[in-house]
Short mmCIF file of C-alpha atoms in Angstrom, two decimals:
data_model
loop_
_atom_site.label_atom_id
_atom_site.label_comp_id
_atom_site.label_asym_id
_atom_site.label_seq_id
_atom_site.Cartn_x
_atom_site.Cartn_y
_atom_site.Cartn_z
CA MET Z 1 45.37 33.23 -131.86
CA VAL Z 2 41.80 32.99 -131.78
CA GLU Z 3 38.60 31.35 -133.03
CA LYS Z 4 35.07 32.86 -134.00
CA VAL Z 5 32.44 31.05 -132.19
CA GLY Z 6 28.75 32.00 -132.47
CA GLY Z 7 29.60 35.76 -133.23
CA PHE Z 8 32.30 36.02 -130.39
CA PHE Z 9 36.07 35.65 -130.12
CA THR Z 10 37.12 32.96 -127.82
CA PRO Z 11 40.99 32.45 -126.81
CA LYS Z 12 42.09 29.02 -128.70
CA LYS Z 13 43.86 28.02 -125.45
CA ASN Z 14 40.39 27.92 -123.58
CA ARG Z 15 39.65 24.86 -125.72
CA ASP Z 16 41.25 22.65 -123.26
CA ASP Z 17 40.52 24.53 -120.05
CA GLN Z 18 38.45 21.51 -118.76
CA VAL Z 19 40.88 18.93 -119.19
CA ARG Z 20 43.55 20.66 -117.41
CA ARG Z 21 41.25 21.57 -114.39
CA GLU Z 22 40.01 17.89 -114.22
CA ILE Z 23 43.92 16.25 -114.70
CA SER Z 24 44.81 19.20 -112.06
CA VAL Z 25 41.84 17.49 -109.64
CA LEU Z 26 43.43 14.26 -110.29
CA PHE Z 27 47.20 14.81 -110.02
CA GLY Z 28 47.37 18.40 -108.83
CA ARG Z 29 49.68 19.76 -106.10
CA ARG Z 30 47.61 18.77 -103.18
CA THR Z 31 46.80 15.35 -104.34
CA LEU Z 32 50.50 14.77 -104.97
CA ILE Z 33 51.32 16.33 -101.64
CA PHE Z 34 48.56 13.58 -100.34
CA ILE Z 35 50.24 10.52 -102.21
CA LEU Z 36 53.66 11.57 -100.76
CA VAL Z 37 52.35 11.83 -97.11
CA PHE Z 38 50.96 8.68 -97.19
CA VAL Z 39 53.65 7.02 -98.65
CA VAL Z 40 56.20 8.65 -95.89
CA LEU Z 41 53.83 7.85 -93.24
CA ALA Z 42 53.22 4.12 -94.13
CA VAL Z 43 57.06 3.75 -94.63
CA LEU Z 44 57.67 5.19 -91.17
CA PHE Z 45 55.32 3.38 -89.32
CA ASP Z 46 56.03 0.05 -90.92
CA ILE Z 47 59.82 0.82 -89.97
CA LEU Z 48 59.08 1.99 -86.43
CA SER Z 49 56.54 -1.16 -86.04
CA ASP Z 50 58.64 -3.60 -87.43
CA GLY Z 51 56.61 -4.44 -90.35
CA ILE Z 52 53.28 -4.56 -88.41
CA PHE Z 53 51.82 -1.13 -90.28
CA ILE Z 54 52.10 -2.32 -94.10
CA SER Z 55 50.50 -5.81 -93.80
CA PRO Z 56 46.75 -6.62 -95.36
CA ARG Z 57 45.77 -7.50 -91.83
CA ASN Z 58 46.47 -4.15 -90.47
CA LEU Z 59 45.46 -2.43 -93.29
CA SER Z 60 42.12 -4.17 -93.39
CA LEU Z 61 41.67 -3.21 -90.07
CA LEU Z 62 42.50 0.53 -91.27
CA LEU Z 63 39.69 0.58 -93.58
CA ARG Z 64 37.27 -0.37 -91.36
CA GLN Z 65 38.57 2.04 -89.08
CA GLY Z 66 38.19 5.23 -91.57
CA ALA Z 67 34.72 3.93 -93.06
CA ILE Z 68 32.67 5.82 -90.46
CA LEU Z 69 34.74 9.19 -90.79
CA ALA Z 70 35.20 9.01 -94.54
CA VAL Z 71 31.19 8.77 -94.68
CA LEU Z 72 30.83 11.80 -92.44
CA ALA Z 73 33.50 13.69 -93.91
CA GLY Z 74 31.98 13.64 -97.19
CA GLY Z 75 28.71 15.08 -96.13
CA VAL Z 76 30.27 17.67 -94.05
CA ALA Z 77 32.31 18.70 -96.98
CA MET Z 78 29.09 19.13 -98.83
CA LEU Z 79 27.86 21.47 -96.14
CA ILE Z 80 30.93 23.44 -96.11
CA ILE Z 81 30.89 23.40 -100.04
CA MET Z 82 27.84 25.72 -99.49
CA ALA Z 83 29.09 27.79 -96.69
CA GLU Z 84 27.72 26.05 -93.65
CA ILE Z 85 29.02 23.89 -90.77
CA ASP Z 86 27.47 21.24 -88.70
CA LEU Z 87 29.12 21.21 -85.10
CA SER Z 88 26.50 18.07 -83.94
CA ILE Z 89 27.77 15.43 -85.86
CA GLY Z 90 29.16 13.32 -82.79
CA SER Z 91 26.04 13.78 -80.91
CA ALA Z 92 23.67 13.18 -83.70
CA VAL Z 93 25.56 9.93 -84.68
CA PHE Z 94 25.60 8.71 -80.84
CA LEU Z 95 21.55 9.36 -80.73
CA CYS Z 96 21.33 7.56 -84.15
CA GLY Z 97 23.22 4.73 -82.96
CA LEU Z 98 21.12 4.63 -79.70
CA VAL Z 99 18.02 4.37 -81.88
CA ALA Z 100 19.67 1.31 -83.99
CA ALA Z 101 20.52 -0.52 -80.51
CA GLN Z 102 17.20 0.28 -78.97
CA LEU Z 103 15.45 -0.86 -82.07
CA THR Z 104 17.73 -3.95 -82.24
CA VAL Z 105 17.88 -5.02 -78.63
CA GLU Z 106 14.57 -3.90 -77.26
CA GLY Z 107 12.54 -3.83 -80.00
CA ASN Z 108 13.96 -6.97 -81.78
CA LEU Z 109 13.09 -5.53 -85.35
CA PRO Z 110 14.27 -7.04 -88.49
CA LEU Z 111 17.74 -5.97 -89.67
CA LEU Z 112 16.55 -3.70 -92.77
CA ALA Z 113 13.74 -2.22 -90.95
CA VAL Z 114 16.65 -0.98 -87.92
CA VAL Z 115 18.86 0.18 -90.81
CA LEU Z 116 15.81 1.93 -92.47
CA LEU Z 117 14.29 3.54 -89.19
CA THR Z 118 17.66 4.78 -88.08
CA VAL Z 119 18.18 6.41 -91.31
CA LEU Z 120 14.99 7.86 -91.07
CA ALA Z 121 15.87 9.20 -87.68
CA GLY Z 122 18.87 10.93 -88.87
CA MET Z 123 16.79 12.60 -91.52
CA THR Z 124 14.60 14.02 -88.80
CA ILE Z 125 17.33 15.40 -87.01
CA GLY Z 126 18.58 16.76 -90.68
CA VAL Z 127 15.47 18.28 -91.14
CA ILE Z 128 15.08 19.83 -87.60
CA GLN Z 129 18.24 21.50 -88.44
CA GLY Z 130 17.48 22.69 -92.12
CA LEU Z 131 14.45 24.16 -90.32
CA TRP Z 132 16.43 26.37 -87.66
CA VAL Z 133 19.02 27.46 -90.23
CA VAL Z 134 17.00 27.88 -93.42
CA TRP Z 135 13.36 29.30 -91.82
CA LEU Z 136 14.31 30.87 -88.58
CA GLY Z 137 17.65 32.33 -90.00
CA ILE Z 138 19.55 30.90 -87.20
CA PRO Z 139 23.80 30.25 -88.19
CA SER Z 140 24.36 27.24 -88.83
CA PHE Z 141 27.18 27.19 -86.34
CA VAL Z 142 24.62 28.39 -83.41
CA ALA Z 143 22.21 25.83 -84.61
CA THR Z 144 24.37 22.92 -84.89
CA LEU Z 145 26.25 23.79 -81.73
CA ALA Z 146 22.91 23.46 -79.79
CA GLY Z 147 22.42 20.14 -81.70
CA LEU Z 148 25.76 19.04 -80.39
CA LEU Z 149 24.46 19.80 -76.76
CA ALA Z 150 20.74 18.87 -77.07
CA TYR Z 151 21.25 15.46 -78.71
CA ARG Z 152 23.38 13.58 -76.88
CA GLY Z 153 21.25 15.08 -73.64
CA ILE Z 154 18.54 13.30 -75.21
CA GLY Z 155 20.39 10.35 -75.49
CA LEU Z 156 21.83 10.36 -72.00
CA LEU Z 157 18.32 10.97 -70.57
CA TRP Z 158 16.74 8.07 -72.71
CA THR Z 159 19.13 5.72 -71.31
CA ASP Z 160 20.01 7.23 -68.03
CA ALA Z 161 23.74 7.40 -69.37
CA SER Z 162 24.22 3.40 -69.54
CA ALA Z 163 25.08 1.39 -72.34
CA VAL Z 164 22.51 -0.56 -74.70
CA GLY Z 165 23.77 -3.85 -76.01
CA PRO Z 166 25.03 -6.39 -76.96
CA VAL Z 167 23.70 -6.05 -80.29
CA PRO Z 168 23.40 -9.58 -82.50
CA ALA Z 169 26.02 -10.95 -84.41
CA GLU Z 170 23.80 -10.32 -87.79
CA PHE Z 171 24.13 -6.67 -86.84
CA ILE Z 172 28.05 -6.54 -86.19
CA ALA Z 173 28.01 -8.00 -89.49
CA LEU Z 174 27.14 -4.87 -91.01
CA SER Z 175 30.50 -3.24 -90.58
CA GLU Z 176 32.55 -6.01 -89.15
CA SER Z 177 31.85 -9.23 -91.87
CA PHE Z 178 33.83 -9.55 -95.12
CA LEU Z 179 33.12 -10.85 -98.85
CA SER Z 180 34.68 -13.77 -99.68
CA LYS Z 181 37.93 -13.00 -101.66
CA PRO Z 182 36.47 -14.40 -104.95
CA LEU Z 183 33.45 -12.26 -104.59
CA SER Z 184 35.64 -9.27 -103.38
CA ALA Z 185 37.70 -9.64 -106.47
CA ALA Z 186 34.72 -9.84 -108.70
CA LEU Z 187 33.01 -7.07 -107.34
CA LEU Z 188 36.27 -4.75 -107.61
CA SER Z 189 36.84 -5.92 -111.11
CA ALA Z 190 33.12 -4.83 -112.18
CA VAL Z 191 34.12 -1.41 -110.39
CA PHE Z 192 37.16 -1.11 -112.46
CA LEU Z 193 35.01 -1.92 -115.68
CA ALA Z 194 32.37 0.60 -114.75
CA ALA Z 195 34.56 3.14 -114.11
CA VAL Z 196 36.40 2.46 -117.49
CA VAL Z 197 33.11 2.85 -119.24
CA ALA Z 198 31.78 6.12 -117.16
CA ILE Z 199 35.49 7.42 -118.60
CA PHE Z 200 34.69 7.23 -121.96
CA LEU Z 201 31.14 8.74 -121.80
CA GLY Z 202 32.58 11.42 -120.17
CA LEU Z 203 35.39 11.53 -122.75
CA ARG Z 204 32.33 11.63 -125.14
CA ARG Z 205 30.54 14.75 -123.27
CA LEU Z 206 33.97 16.35 -123.14
CA ARG Z 207 34.54 16.10 -126.93
CA GLN Z 208 31.14 17.54 -127.52
CA SER Z 209 31.39 20.29 -125.30
CA SER Z 210 34.85 21.00 -127.10
CA GLN Z 211 32.92 21.14 -130.51
CA LEU Z 212 30.57 23.15 -129.21
CA ARG Z 213 32.56 25.70 -127.32
CA THR Z 214 35.28 25.82 -130.23
CA ASN Z 215 33.91 24.28 -133.50
CA ALA Z 216 36.46 22.07 -133.24
CA PRO Z 217 37.18 18.65 -132.01
CA LEU Z 218 39.44 17.69 -129.27
CA PRO Z 219 42.91 16.95 -129.97
CA GLY Z 220 43.77 13.49 -129.86
CA GLY Z 221 46.52 14.01 -127.33
CA GLN Z 222 44.48 15.79 -124.84
CA ALA Z 223 42.11 13.10 -125.05
CA ALA Z 224 44.40 10.47 -124.72
CA THR Z 225 46.14 12.58 -121.76
CA TRP Z 226 42.83 12.77 -119.87
CA VAL Z 227 41.77 9.14 -120.29
CA LEU Z 228 45.19 7.91 -119.01
CA ALA Z 229 44.90 10.28 -116.02
CA LYS Z 230 41.42 9.01 -114.90
CA VAL Z 231 42.25 5.53 -115.66
CA VAL Z 232 45.46 5.68 -113.65
CA ALA Z 233 43.39 7.45 -110.78
CA VAL Z 234 40.91 4.80 -110.51
CA ALA Z 235 43.68 1.80 -110.88
CA LEU Z 236 45.76 2.55 -108.35
CA PRO Z 237 43.65 2.47 -105.24
CA LEU Z 238 41.68 -0.16 -106.74
CA ALA Z 239 45.05 -2.13 -107.20
CA LEU Z 240 46.10 -1.47 -103.49
CA ILE Z 241 42.88 -2.56 -101.89
CA THR Z 242 42.83 -5.87 -104.06
CA TRP Z 243 46.26 -6.31 -102.74
CA ILE Z 244 44.61 -5.66 -99.01
CA ILE Z 245 41.37 -7.93 -99.25
CA LEU Z 246 43.13 -10.69 -101.11
CA GLY Z 247 45.81 -10.85 -98.23
CA PHE Z 248 43.54 -10.53 -95.51
CA GLU Z 249 40.16 -12.25 -95.50
CA GLY Z 250 38.38 -10.35 -98.16
CA MET Z 251 36.61 -7.00 -98.74
CA PRO Z 252 35.02 -5.42 -95.28
CA MET Z 253 31.38 -4.65 -95.30
CA ALA Z 254 32.23 -1.29 -94.07
CA LEU Z 255 34.07 -0.27 -97.26
CA ILE Z 256 31.21 -1.23 -99.02
CA TRP Z 257 29.06 1.33 -97.44
CA VAL Z 258 31.69 3.81 -97.95
CA GLY Z 259 31.94 3.09 -101.59
CA GLY Z 260 28.15 3.30 -102.04
CA VAL Z 261 27.48 6.53 -99.98
CA VAL Z 262 30.73 8.18 -101.81
CA ALA Z 263 29.69 7.38 -104.98
CA VAL Z 264 25.99 8.86 -104.32
CA LEU Z 265 27.71 12.03 -102.91
CA ILE Z 266 29.98 12.32 -105.81
CA PHE Z 267 27.43 12.02 -108.46
CA VAL Z 268 24.87 14.39 -106.64
CA MET Z 269 27.61 17.29 -106.34
CA ASN Z 270 29.07 16.65 -109.70
CA ARG Z 271 26.13 15.54 -111.81
CA THR Z 272 23.10 16.99 -110.58
CA VAL Z 273 21.55 20.72 -110.47
CA PHE Z 274 21.69 20.50 -106.50
CA GLY Z 275 25.40 20.20 -106.62
CA ARG Z 276 26.24 23.00 -109.18
CA ASN Z 277 23.61 24.98 -107.00
CA ALA Z 278 25.66 24.03 -103.71
CA PHE Z 279 28.94 25.10 -105.19
CA LEU Z 280 27.33 28.55 -106.38
CA ALA Z 281 25.65 29.11 -103.18
CA GLY Z 282 28.67 28.25 -101.49
CA SER Z 283 31.04 30.77 -103.54
CA SER Z 284 28.47 33.72 -103.57
CA ARG Z 285 25.28 33.72 -102.10
CA GLU Z 286 24.22 36.71 -103.58
CA SER Z 287 25.24 35.80 -107.30
CA ALA Z 288 23.46 32.15 -106.44
CA LEU Z 289 20.18 34.41 -105.69
CA TYR Z 290 20.50 36.52 -108.83
CA ALA Z 291 21.13 33.34 -110.81
CA GLY Z 292 17.56 32.44 -109.72
CA ILE Z 293 18.61 29.55 -107.36
CA ASN Z 294 16.37 28.63 -104.60
CA VAL Z 295 19.33 28.76 -102.04
CA LYS Z 296 17.25 28.11 -98.89
CA LYS Z 297 15.71 24.83 -100.48
CA THR Z 298 19.49 23.84 -101.47
CA VAL Z 299 20.87 24.27 -97.86
CA PHE Z 300 17.57 22.43 -96.60
CA ALA Z 301 18.15 19.42 -98.98
CA GLY Z 302 22.07 19.47 -97.61
CA PHE Z 303 21.01 19.32 -94.13
CA VAL Z 304 18.78 16.16 -94.90
CA ILE Z 305 21.18 14.55 -97.12
CA MET Z 306 23.58 14.84 -93.85
CA GLY Z 307 20.95 13.89 -91.44
CA ALA Z 308 20.72 10.30 -93.43
CA LEU Z 309 24.54 10.11 -93.15
CA TYR Z 310 24.15 10.53 -89.07
CA GLY Z 311 21.87 7.32 -89.51
CA VAL Z 312 24.16 5.34 -91.68
CA ALA Z 313 27.24 6.33 -89.53
CA GLY Z 314 25.12 5.34 -86.67
CA VAL Z 315 24.68 1.64 -87.65
CA LEU Z 316 27.99 1.47 -88.41
CA MET Z 317 29.45 2.62 -84.87
CA THR Z 318 27.19 0.68 -83.11
CA ALA Z 319 27.81 -2.43 -85.18
CA ARG Z 320 31.80 -1.80 -84.67
CA LEU Z 321 31.28 -1.74 -80.96
CA GLY Z 322 28.67 -4.25 -80.51
CA ASN Z 323 26.52 -1.78 -78.43
CA SER Z 324 25.58 2.04 -77.84
CA THR Z 325 27.79 3.52 -74.98
CA PRO Z 326 27.33 7.16 -73.38
CA GLY Z 327 30.68 8.39 -75.00
CA LEU Z 328 30.22 7.21 -78.47
CA GLY Z 329 30.76 9.83 -81.11
CA THR Z 330 32.72 11.97 -79.14
CA PHE Z 331 34.88 14.57 -80.93
CA LEU Z 332 33.67 12.90 -84.26
CA GLU Z 333 32.40 16.11 -85.71
CA LEU Z 334 35.99 17.83 -85.07
CA ASP Z 335 37.37 14.78 -86.92
CA ALA Z 336 35.05 15.01 -89.91
CA ILE Z 337 35.54 18.86 -90.23
CA ALA Z 338 39.43 18.25 -90.18
CA ALA Z 339 39.33 15.71 -92.62
CA ALA Z 340 37.38 17.69 -95.10
CA VAL Z 341 39.42 20.72 -94.44
CA ILE Z 342 42.73 18.38 -94.92
CA GLY Z 343 41.26 16.96 -98.09
CA GLY Z 344 40.87 20.65 -99.52
CA VAL Z 345 37.31 21.77 -98.70
CA SER Z 346 37.64 25.59 -98.30
CA LEU Z 347 36.03 26.96 -95.05
CA ARG Z 348 34.98 30.14 -97.00
CA GLY Z 349 32.78 27.76 -99.00
CA GLY Z 350 32.65 26.92 -102.88
CA ALA Z 351 35.52 25.02 -103.58
CA GLY Z 352 36.48 21.43 -102.30
CA SER Z 353 35.60 17.81 -103.18
CA ILE Z 354 34.27 14.68 -101.86
CA VAL Z 355 37.00 12.73 -102.85
CA GLY Z 356 39.55 14.83 -101.37
CA ALA Z 357 37.35 15.01 -97.82
CA VAL Z 358 37.36 11.19 -97.99
CA MET Z 359 41.11 11.16 -98.62
CA GLY Z 360 41.59 13.48 -95.79
CA ALA Z 361 39.45 11.09 -93.50
CA PHE Z 362 41.91 8.21 -94.18
CA LEU Z 363 44.58 10.17 -93.97
CA LEU Z 364 43.68 11.18 -90.47
CA THR Z 365 42.93 7.19 -89.84
CA THR Z 366 46.18 6.39 -90.76
CA ILE Z 367 47.63 8.40 -88.65
CA ASN Z 368 45.20 7.24 -85.66
CA ASN Z 369 46.23 3.70 -86.70
CA GLY Z 370 50.26 4.16 -86.93
CA MET Z 371 50.21 6.08 -83.53
CA SER Z 372 48.22 3.16 -81.73
CA ILE Z 373 50.71 0.93 -83.14
CA LEU Z 374 53.58 2.68 -81.58
CA ASN Z 375 51.55 3.26 -78.62
CA VAL Z 376 51.33 6.90 -78.68
CA PRO Z 377 49.57 8.42 -75.50
CA SER Z 378 45.97 9.61 -76.84
CA PHE Z 379 46.60 12.71 -75.53
CA ALA Z 380 49.55 13.45 -77.48
CA GLN Z 381 47.66 12.27 -80.49
CA LEU Z 382 45.18 14.93 -79.97
CA VAL Z 383 47.83 17.60 -79.89
CA ILE Z 384 49.49 15.90 -83.43
CA LYS Z 385 46.14 16.27 -85.19
CA ALA Z 386 45.66 19.77 -83.93
CA ILE Z 387 49.24 20.48 -85.75
CA ILE Z 388 47.96 18.77 -88.56
CA LEU Z 389 45.08 20.92 -89.19
CA LEU Z 390 46.76 23.70 -88.49
CA LEU Z 391 49.27 22.94 -91.42
CA ALA Z 392 46.27 21.98 -93.60
CA LEU Z 393 44.65 25.42 -92.83
CA TYR Z 394 47.66 27.38 -93.57
CA PHE Z 395 48.21 25.32 -96.81
CA ASP Z 396 44.69 26.49 -97.74
CA ALA Z 397 45.15 29.78 -97.11
CA GLN Z 398 48.00 30.18 -99.28
CA VAL Z 399 46.24 28.10 -102.25
CA SER Z 400 43.52 30.70 -101.77
CA LYS Z 401 46.30 33.39 -101.85
CA SER Z 402 47.71 32.40 -105.03
CA ARG Z 403 44.26 32.08 -106.80
CA ARG Z 404 43.91 35.85 -106.13
#
């Protein structure tokens, strides 16, 4: 059965394509597998640790541990979606963290000025890498590999491979302090209400889109399913976070940084022209050029945004450790890329989501946290993470094959 729309015949079943697509993102096979893996790992680690793992204290620690990786995984997911890569993350974060420590300890600058200047330093690195990739035509793999070597070398030369610190308590509080329980509960309630409002505004846009495409309103059952799926997807993680923060000392400040960064990245990738261009550029550069997209400008902007995230992560990491050490950020780029891939971001480009990358980051953090509690040797942890990455790549390959 077909309906006539603007002189063309369109299959009626296409009317609810967007509903099915968005629900599949929320509760598709990959998401359900994620939830299952989280539950199985949590139960297993809790049993083996005699109830230590599933406790508000440990889960609050897990949230703080995963904050830095979540921020960087969201950024590298954006680049991978554009069919680019960043191998300099660990060294760039180290250099930004060193800038933050130097400005705090040696420069004695106000806290806000330190954060802003550190983010500006990260953006400068992003600009440099963007120029190498976009204007000089060097593949991002090579350009950022050079950055991996250069930025750490610059930092080590700057400090003669010595630690800088300790940073003052107010700087450490940027990551390690907590909002009070009443304020945390009020903030989470406000987030939930804002999300519900956004969901209903999205429903209105969806109905308008359906009306334009099919000249028929969106069926009530589909609208209810769409709203319910979105509300559940928001309510479940917020309920878990509420249990964690009320059971310990409140909301970690690190989680607020993650929430802010992730919200901005989701908006940029899903609701702006830049985001649409990024997906198309990653899917097919030739098609993007034919569509009139300035691919160079899009890729350059992506590296600048990634640079800002270097600065944020550098601040958080220095705050978490209390100083800047020569080994800060080692292998961080591998963890960030692994988190993005585990979260469903295709290395081929053009497919993936920021939310999936963040989920991948917290899955990796869950595994690291559980293995640390069980005193698994660090060398064995590297092997286990490698196996997980290979399984994620195999799963991605199978999903891509099934779509052809």
